[in-house]
Amino acid sequence: MAEREPSNTILVVAEGTTERNYFAGLRTRKSTVQIVVPKSHPTDALGLVKLCVGQMDARGIDIDHGDMAICVFDIEGNDVTNLSRAIKLAHRSGVLLAMTNPCFELWLLMHFRDVMSAAPCAEVHRCLKEHIKKYHKTGIYRDVLDPLRRSALTRAQVTWSEDIKRAIPSNPGTTMHLVLSEIDRLVQRNSRP
């Protein structure tokens, strides 16, 4: 029996290798959803959203027909003006934002433990290495993280409840749980028996 062509595409434009590896790891054989994670060079929020919007056009991403576009970036290193512009452009263009404050590794750390107090990226990295001993930014940790994902979603929701009225997550905070819920719905809708 021949496999069907993907019925929807998820475009993920991400700031770094860690983020790209994580989202590429969400691909599943049981779904006809195609997850595309191109390499990107801009590292500021607005530059990434602009690149994502350009990639949407170039790759024929059609939000109205169920495709998704996601932009992934850290809050740390972006000023409020840049973030505000990025958020406005994303909303106008139908781009979902996976923002993490201070850095994406906070999301990974949430797979292992509660994170309730603010910390710089260096501290988050140090704590993550307590759980993934040989952690490095280019590693692939799907086998370690997947079984703990539900815990991370719950922990992210707890920190988000404090941020619900903010456009930008506070430290610690993330919108990863919101984006992953949307991905899960799309994958489930497109799953093969």
JSON list of C-alpha atoms in Angstrom, two decimals, residues 32-193:
[
{"chain": "A", "resi": 32, "resn": "THR", "atom": "CA", "xyz": [0.74, 12.55, 7.07]},
{"chain": "A", "resi": 33, "resn": "VAL", "atom": "CA", "xyz": [1.88, 15.89, 8.53]},
{"chain": "A", "resi": 34, "resn": "GLN", "atom": "CA", "xyz": [5.23, 16.98, 7.18]},
{"chain": "A", "resi": 35, "resn": "ILE", "atom": "CA", "xyz": [7.43, 18.94, 9.61]},
{"chain": "A", "resi": 36, "resn": "VAL", "atom": "CA", "xyz": [9.93, 21.16, 7.79]},
{"chain": "A", "resi": 37, "resn": "VAL", "atom": "CA", "xyz": [12.73, 22.70, 9.86]},
{"chain": "A", "resi": 38, "resn": "PRO", "atom": "CA", "xyz": [15.04, 24.69, 7.56]},
{"chain": "A", "resi": 39, "resn": "LYS", "atom": "CA", "xyz": [18.35, 26.12, 8.75]},
{"chain": "A", "resi": 40, "resn": "SER", "atom": "CA", "xyz": [18.16, 29.78, 9.64]},
{"chain": "A", "resi": 41, "resn": "HIS", "atom": "CA", "xyz": [20.67, 32.49, 10.33]},
{"chain": "A", "resi": 42, "resn": "PRO", "atom": "CA", "xyz": [18.89, 35.45, 11.98]},
{"chain": "A", "resi": 43, "resn": "THR", "atom": "CA", "xyz": [19.00, 35.19, 15.73]},
{"chain": "A", "resi": 44, "resn": "ASP", "atom": "CA", "xyz": [16.82, 38.11, 16.79]},
{"chain": "A", "resi": 45, "resn": "ALA", "atom": "CA", "xyz": [13.08, 37.63, 17.18]},
{"chain": "A", "resi": 46, "resn": "LEU", "atom": "CA", "xyz": [11.98, 40.03, 14.45]},
{"chain": "A", "resi": 47, "resn": "GLY", "atom": "CA", "xyz": [14.52, 38.67, 11.94]},
{"chain": "A", "resi": 48, "resn": "LEU", "atom": "CA", "xyz": [13.30, 35.13, 12.60]},
{"chain": "A", "resi": 49, "resn": "VAL", "atom": "CA", "xyz": [9.63, 36.04, 12.18]},
{"chain": "A", "resi": 50, "resn": "LYS", "atom": "CA", "xyz": [10.43, 37.85, 8.92]},
{"chain": "A", "resi": 51, "resn": "LEU", "atom": "CA", "xyz": [12.31, 34.78, 7.71]},
{"chain": "A", "resi": 52, "resn": "CYS", "atom": "CA", "xyz": [9.38, 32.56, 8.71]},
{"chain": "A", "resi": 53, "resn": "VAL", "atom": "CA", "xyz": [6.90, 34.73, 6.79]},
{"chain": "A", "resi": 54, "resn": "GLY", "atom": "CA", "xyz": [9.18, 34.60, 3.72]},
{"chain": "A", "resi": 55, "resn": "GLN", "atom": "CA", "xyz": [9.49, 30.81, 4.04]},
{"chain": "A", "resi": 56, "resn": "MET", "atom": "CA", "xyz": [5.69, 30.52, 4.28]},
{"chain": "A", "resi": 57, "resn": "ASP", "atom": "CA", "xyz": [5.37, 32.17, 0.88]},
{"chain": "A", "resi": 58, "resn": "ALA", "atom": "CA", "xyz": [8.29, 30.25, -0.65]},
{"chain": "A", "resi": 59, "resn": "ARG", "atom": "CA", "xyz": [7.04, 26.86, 0.59]},
{"chain": "A", "resi": 60, "resn": "GLY", "atom": "CA", "xyz": [3.34, 27.44, -0.07]},
{"chain": "A", "resi": 61, "resn": "ILE", "atom": "CA", "xyz": [2.30, 27.22, 3.59]},
{"chain": "A", "resi": 62, "resn": "ASP", "atom": "CA", "xyz": [-1.47, 27.75, 3.68]},
{"chain": "A", "resi": 63, "resn": "ILE", "atom": "CA", "xyz": [-2.66, 28.52, 7.19]},
{"chain": "A", "resi": 64, "resn": "ASP", "atom": "CA", "xyz": [-6.30, 28.60, 6.04]},
{"chain": "A", "resi": 65, "resn": "HIS", "atom": "CA", "xyz": [-6.05, 24.96, 4.93]},
{"chain": "A", "resi": 66, "resn": "GLY", "atom": "CA", "xyz": [-4.48, 23.66, 8.14]},
{"chain": "A", "resi": 67, "resn": "ASP", "atom": "CA", "xyz": [-0.77, 24.22, 7.58]},
{"chain": "A", "resi": 68, "resn": "MET", "atom": "CA", "xyz": [1.17, 25.78, 10.44]},
{"chain": "A", "resi": 69, "resn": "ALA", "atom": "CA", "xyz": [4.10, 28.16, 10.69]},
{"chain": "A", "resi": 70, "resn": "ILE", "atom": "CA", "xyz": [6.03, 28.35, 13.95]},
{"chain": "A", "resi": 71, "resn": "CYS", "atom": "CA", "xyz": [8.84, 30.66, 14.95]},
{"chain": "A", "resi": 72, "resn": "VAL", "atom": "CA", "xyz": [11.02, 29.58, 17.88]},
{"chain": "A", "resi": 73, "resn": "PHE", "atom": "CA", "xyz": [13.27, 31.96, 19.81]},
{"chain": "A", "resi": 74, "resn": "ASP", "atom": "CA", "xyz": [14.68, 32.88, 23.20]},
{"chain": "A", "resi": 75, "resn": "ILE", "atom": "CA", "xyz": [13.53, 36.00, 25.00]},
{"chain": "A", "resi": 76, "resn": "GLU", "atom": "CA", "xyz": [17.02, 36.64, 26.39]},
{"chain": "A", "resi": 77, "resn": "GLY", "atom": "CA", "xyz": [19.02, 38.74, 23.95]},
{"chain": "A", "resi": 78, "resn": "ASN", "atom": "CA", "xyz": [15.99, 40.52, 22.45]},
{"chain": "A", "resi": 79, "resn": "ASP", "atom": "CA", "xyz": [14.89, 43.96, 23.55]},
{"chain": "A", "resi": 80, "resn": "VAL", "atom": "CA", "xyz": [11.22, 44.77, 24.17]},
{"chain": "A", "resi": 81, "resn": "THR", "atom": "CA", "xyz": [10.85, 46.78, 20.94]},
{"chain": "A", "resi": 82, "resn": "ASN", "atom": "CA", "xyz": [12.21, 43.90, 18.83]},
{"chain": "A", "resi": 83, "resn": "LEU", "atom": "CA", "xyz": [9.96, 41.41, 20.64]},
{"chain": "A", "resi": 84, "resn": "SER", "atom": "CA", "xyz": [6.87, 43.61, 20.27]},
{"chain": "A", "resi": 85, "resn": "ARG", "atom": "CA", "xyz": [7.45, 44.03, 16.54]},
{"chain": "A", "resi": 86, "resn": "ALA", "atom": "CA", "xyz": [8.05, 40.30, 16.13]},
{"chain": "A", "resi": 87, "resn": "ILE", "atom": "CA", "xyz": [4.85, 39.45, 18.00]},
{"chain": "A", "resi": 88, "resn": "LYS", "atom": "CA", "xyz": [2.77, 41.89, 15.93]},
{"chain": "A", "resi": 89, "resn": "LEU", "atom": "CA", "xyz": [4.15, 40.58, 12.62]},
{"chain": "A", "resi": 90, "resn": "ALA", "atom": "CA", "xyz": [3.61, 36.98, 13.72]},
{"chain": "A", "resi": 91, "resn": "HIS", "atom": "CA", "xyz": [-0.01, 37.62, 14.67]},
{"chain": "A", "resi": 92, "resn": "ARG", "atom": "CA", "xyz": [-0.72, 39.43, 11.39]},
{"chain": "A", "resi": 93, "resn": "SER", "atom": "CA", "xyz": [0.86, 36.58, 9.42]},
{"chain": "A", "resi": 94, "resn": "GLY", "atom": "CA", "xyz": [-0.62, 33.61, 11.30]},
{"chain": "A", "resi": 95, "resn": "VAL", "atom": "CA", "xyz": [2.74, 32.52, 12.75]},
{"chain": "A", "resi": 96, "resn": "LEU", "atom": "CA", "xyz": [2.66, 30.73, 16.10]},
{"chain": "A", "resi": 97, "resn": "LEU", "atom": "CA", "xyz": [5.38, 31.78, 18.52]},
{"chain": "A", "resi": 98, "resn": "ALA", "atom": "CA", "xyz": [7.32, 29.33, 20.67]},
{"chain": "A", "resi": 99, "resn": "MET", "atom": "CA", "xyz": [9.07, 31.79, 22.97]},
{"chain": "A", "resi": 100, "resn": "THR", "atom": "CA", "xyz": [11.06, 30.78, 26.03]},
{"chain": "A", "resi": 101, "resn": "ASN", "atom": "CA", "xyz": [12.43, 33.05, 28.73]},
{"chain": "A", "resi": 102, "resn": "PRO", "atom": "CA", "xyz": [15.32, 33.05, 29.21]},
{"chain": "A", "resi": 103, "resn": "CYS", "atom": "CA", "xyz": [16.26, 30.31, 26.68]},
{"chain": "A", "resi": 104, "resn": "PHE", "atom": "CA", "xyz": [14.93, 27.19, 24.96]},
{"chain": "A", "resi": 105, "resn": "GLU", "atom": "CA", "xyz": [16.82, 24.95, 27.38]},
{"chain": "A", "resi": 106, "resn": "LEU", "atom": "CA", "xyz": [14.32, 26.04, 30.05]},
{"chain": "A", "resi": 107, "resn": "TRP", "atom": "CA", "xyz": [11.72, 24.02, 28.14]},
{"chain": "A", "resi": 108, "resn": "LEU", "atom": "CA", "xyz": [14.05, 21.01, 28.17]},
{"chain": "A", "resi": 109, "resn": "LEU", "atom": "CA", "xyz": [14.68, 21.44, 31.89]},
{"chain": "A", "resi": 110, "resn": "MET", "atom": "CA", "xyz": [10.92, 21.48, 32.52]},
{"chain": "A", "resi": 111, "resn": "HIS", "atom": "CA", "xyz": [10.86, 17.85, 31.41]},
{"chain": "A", "resi": 112, "resn": "PHE", "atom": "CA", "xyz": [12.73, 16.97, 34.61]},
{"chain": "A", "resi": 113, "resn": "ARG", "atom": "CA", "xyz": [11.70, 19.42, 37.29]},
{"chain": "A", "resi": 114, "resn": "ASP", "atom": "CA", "xyz": [9.69, 22.45, 38.33]},
{"chain": "A", "resi": 115, "resn": "VAL", "atom": "CA", "xyz": [11.33, 25.76, 37.50]},
{"chain": "A", "resi": 116, "resn": "MET", "atom": "CA", "xyz": [9.73, 28.52, 39.49]},
{"chain": "A", "resi": 117, "resn": "SER", "atom": "CA", "xyz": [12.40, 31.20, 39.87]},
{"chain": "A", "resi": 118, "resn": "ALA", "atom": "CA", "xyz": [14.14, 33.41, 37.35]},
{"chain": "A", "resi": 119, "resn": "ALA", "atom": "CA", "xyz": [17.57, 32.37, 36.11]},
{"chain": "A", "resi": 120, "resn": "PRO", "atom": "CA", "xyz": [19.99, 33.35, 33.34]},
{"chain": "A", "resi": 121, "resn": "CYS", "atom": "CA", "xyz": [20.69, 30.89, 30.51]},
{"chain": "A", "resi": 122, "resn": "ALA", "atom": "CA", "xyz": [24.00, 29.80, 32.06]},
{"chain": "A", "resi": 123, "resn": "GLU", "atom": "CA", "xyz": [22.16, 28.63, 35.19]},
{"chain": "A", "resi": 124, "resn": "VAL", "atom": "CA", "xyz": [19.51, 26.84, 33.13]},
{"chain": "A", "resi": 125, "resn": "HIS", "atom": "CA", "xyz": [22.26, 25.03, 31.17]},
{"chain": "A", "resi": 126, "resn": "ARG", "atom": "CA", "xyz": [23.99, 24.02, 34.42]},
{"chain": "A", "resi": 127, "resn": "CYS", "atom": "CA", "xyz": [20.75, 22.62, 35.84]},
{"chain": "A", "resi": 128, "resn": "LEU", "atom": "CA", "xyz": [19.95, 20.78, 32.61]},
{"chain": "A", "resi": 129, "resn": "LYS", "atom": "CA", "xyz": [23.34, 19.05, 32.75]},
{"chain": "A", "resi": 130, "resn": "GLU", "atom": "CA", "xyz": [22.31, 17.60, 36.12]},
{"chain": "A", "resi": 131, "resn": "HIS", "atom": "CA", "xyz": [19.66, 15.61, 34.22]},
{"chain": "A", "resi": 132, "resn": "ILE", "atom": "CA", "xyz": [21.35, 15.08, 30.84]},
{"chain": "A", "resi": 133, "resn": "LYS", "atom": "CA", "xyz": [24.96, 14.52, 31.89]},
{"chain": "A", "resi": 134, "resn": "LYS", "atom": "CA", "xyz": [26.58, 15.03, 28.49]},
{"chain": "A", "resi": 135, "resn": "TYR", "atom": "CA", "xyz": [24.17, 17.72, 27.27]},
{"chain": "A", "resi": 136, "resn": "HIS", "atom": "CA", "xyz": [25.37, 19.90, 24.41]},
{"chain": "A", "resi": 137, "resn": "LYS", "atom": "CA", "xyz": [23.40, 22.21, 22.14]},
{"chain": "A", "resi": 138, "resn": "THR", "atom": "CA", "xyz": [23.74, 20.03, 19.04]},
{"chain": "A", "resi": 139, "resn": "GLY", "atom": "CA", "xyz": [22.65, 16.80, 20.72]},
{"chain": "A", "resi": 140, "resn": "ILE", "atom": "CA", "xyz": [19.46, 14.89, 20.00]},
{"chain": "A", "resi": 141, "resn": "TYR", "atom": "CA", "xyz": [17.62, 13.88, 23.17]},
{"chain": "A", "resi": 142, "resn": "ARG", "atom": "CA", "xyz": [14.26, 12.64, 21.91]},
{"chain": "A", "resi": 143, "resn": "ASP", "atom": "CA", "xyz": [14.55, 9.27, 23.67]},
{"chain": "A", "resi": 144, "resn": "VAL", "atom": "CA", "xyz": [15.18, 10.98, 27.01]},
{"chain": "A", "resi": 145, "resn": "LEU", "atom": "CA", "xyz": [12.62, 13.78, 26.62]},
{"chain": "A", "resi": 146, "resn": "ASP", "atom": "CA", "xyz": [9.62, 12.09, 24.96]},
{"chain": "A", "resi": 147, "resn": "PRO", "atom": "CA", "xyz": [8.58, 10.02, 28.00]},
{"chain": "A", "resi": 148, "resn": "LEU", "atom": "CA", "xyz": [8.68, 13.19, 30.14]},
{"chain": "A", "resi": 149, "resn": "ARG", "atom": "CA", "xyz": [6.83, 15.50, 27.76]},
{"chain": "A", "resi": 150, "resn": "ARG", "atom": "CA", "xyz": [3.50, 15.41, 29.62]},
{"chain": "A", "resi": 151, "resn": "SER", "atom": "CA", "xyz": [5.29, 16.59, 32.79]},
{"chain": "A", "resi": 152, "resn": "ALA", "atom": "CA", "xyz": [6.93, 19.43, 30.87]},
{"chain": "A", "resi": 153, "resn": "LEU", "atom": "CA", "xyz": [3.57, 20.51, 29.43]},
{"chain": "A", "resi": 154, "resn": "THR", "atom": "CA", "xyz": [2.06, 20.61, 32.92]},
{"chain": "A", "resi": 155, "resn": "ARG", "atom": "CA", "xyz": [5.01, 22.57, 34.34]},
{"chain": "A", "resi": 156, "resn": "ALA", "atom": "CA", "xyz": [4.90, 25.06, 31.47]},
{"chain": "A", "resi": 157, "resn": "GLN", "atom": "CA", "xyz": [1.16, 25.55, 32.01]},
{"chain": "A", "resi": 158, "resn": "VAL", "atom": "CA", "xyz": [1.78, 26.36, 35.68]},
{"chain": "A", "resi": 159, "resn": "THR", "atom": "CA", "xyz": [4.33, 29.08, 34.86]},
{"chain": "A", "resi": 160, "resn": "TRP", "atom": "CA", "xyz": [2.14, 30.36, 32.01]},
{"chain": "A", "resi": 161, "resn": "SER", "atom": "CA", "xyz": [-0.86, 30.84, 34.31]},
{"chain": "A", "resi": 162, "resn": "GLU", "atom": "CA", "xyz": [1.05, 33.77, 35.80]},
{"chain": "A", "resi": 163, "resn": "ASP", "atom": "CA", "xyz": [1.76, 35.20, 32.32]},
{"chain": "A", "resi": 164, "resn": "ILE", "atom": "CA", "xyz": [-1.64, 34.73, 30.70]},
{"chain": "A", "resi": 165, "resn": "LYS", "atom": "CA", "xyz": [-2.19, 38.48, 30.18]},
{"chain": "A", "resi": 166, "resn": "ARG", "atom": "CA", "xyz": [1.36, 39.18, 28.99]},
{"chain": "A", "resi": 167, "resn": "ALA", "atom": "CA", "xyz": [2.46, 39.06, 25.37]},
{"chain": "A", "resi": 168, "resn": "ILE", "atom": "CA", "xyz": [6.00, 38.07, 26.42]},
{"chain": "A", "resi": 169, "resn": "PRO", "atom": "CA", "xyz": [6.58, 35.24, 28.91]},
{"chain": "A", "resi": 170, "resn": "SER", "atom": "CA", "xyz": [8.37, 36.27, 32.08]},
{"chain": "A", "resi": 171, "resn": "ASN", "atom": "CA", "xyz": [11.44, 34.44, 33.38]},
{"chain": "A", "resi": 172, "resn": "PRO", "atom": "CA", "xyz": [10.88, 31.52, 33.81]},
{"chain": "A", "resi": 173, "resn": "GLY", "atom": "CA", "xyz": [8.25, 31.04, 31.14]},
{"chain": "A", "resi": 174, "resn": "THR", "atom": "CA", "xyz": [7.47, 29.61, 27.76]},
{"chain": "A", "resi": 175, "resn": "THR", "atom": "CA", "xyz": [4.74, 29.26, 25.16]},
{"chain": "A", "resi": 176, "resn": "MET", "atom": "CA", "xyz": [6.02, 25.85, 24.04]},
{"chain": "A", "resi": 177, "resn": "HIS", "atom": "CA", "xyz": [3.07, 24.04, 25.63]},
{"chain": "A", "resi": 178, "resn": "LEU", "atom": "CA", "xyz": [0.63, 26.13, 23.57]},
{"chain": "A", "resi": 179, "resn": "VAL", "atom": "CA", "xyz": [2.48, 25.47, 20.31]},
{"chain": "A", "resi": 180, "resn": "LEU", "atom": "CA", "xyz": [2.90, 21.75, 21.01]},
{"chain": "A", "resi": 181, "resn": "SER", "atom": "CA", "xyz": [-0.82, 21.43, 21.75]},
{"chain": "A", "resi": 182, "resn": "GLU", "atom": "CA", "xyz": [-1.56, 22.87, 18.30]},
{"chain": "A", "resi": 183, "resn": "ILE", "atom": "CA", "xyz": [0.95, 20.50, 16.69]},
{"chain": "A", "resi": 184, "resn": "ASP", "atom": "CA", "xyz": [-0.56, 17.52, 18.53]},
{"chain": "A", "resi": 185, "resn": "ARG", "atom": "CA", "xyz": [-4.06, 18.44, 17.30]},
{"chain": "A", "resi": 186, "resn": "LEU", "atom": "CA", "xyz": [-2.89, 18.70, 13.71]},
{"chain": "A", "resi": 187, "resn": "VAL", "atom": "CA", "xyz": [-0.92, 15.44, 13.86]},
{"chain": "A", "resi": 188, "resn": "GLN", "atom": "CA", "xyz": [-3.85, 13.62, 15.44]},
{"chain": "A", "resi": 189, "resn": "ARG", "atom": "CA", "xyz": [-6.21, 14.93, 12.77]},
{"chain": "A", "resi": 190, "resn": "ASN", "atom": "CA", "xyz": [-3.82, 13.68, 10.06]},
{"chain": "A", "resi": 191, "resn": "SER", "atom": "CA", "xyz": [-2.91, 10.32, 11.61]},
{"chain": "A", "resi": 192, "resn": "ARG", "atom": "CA", "xyz": [-3.08, 7.15, 9.62]},
{"chain": "A", "resi": 193, "resn": "PRO", "atom": "CA", "xyz": [-4.79, 4.08, 11.08]}
]
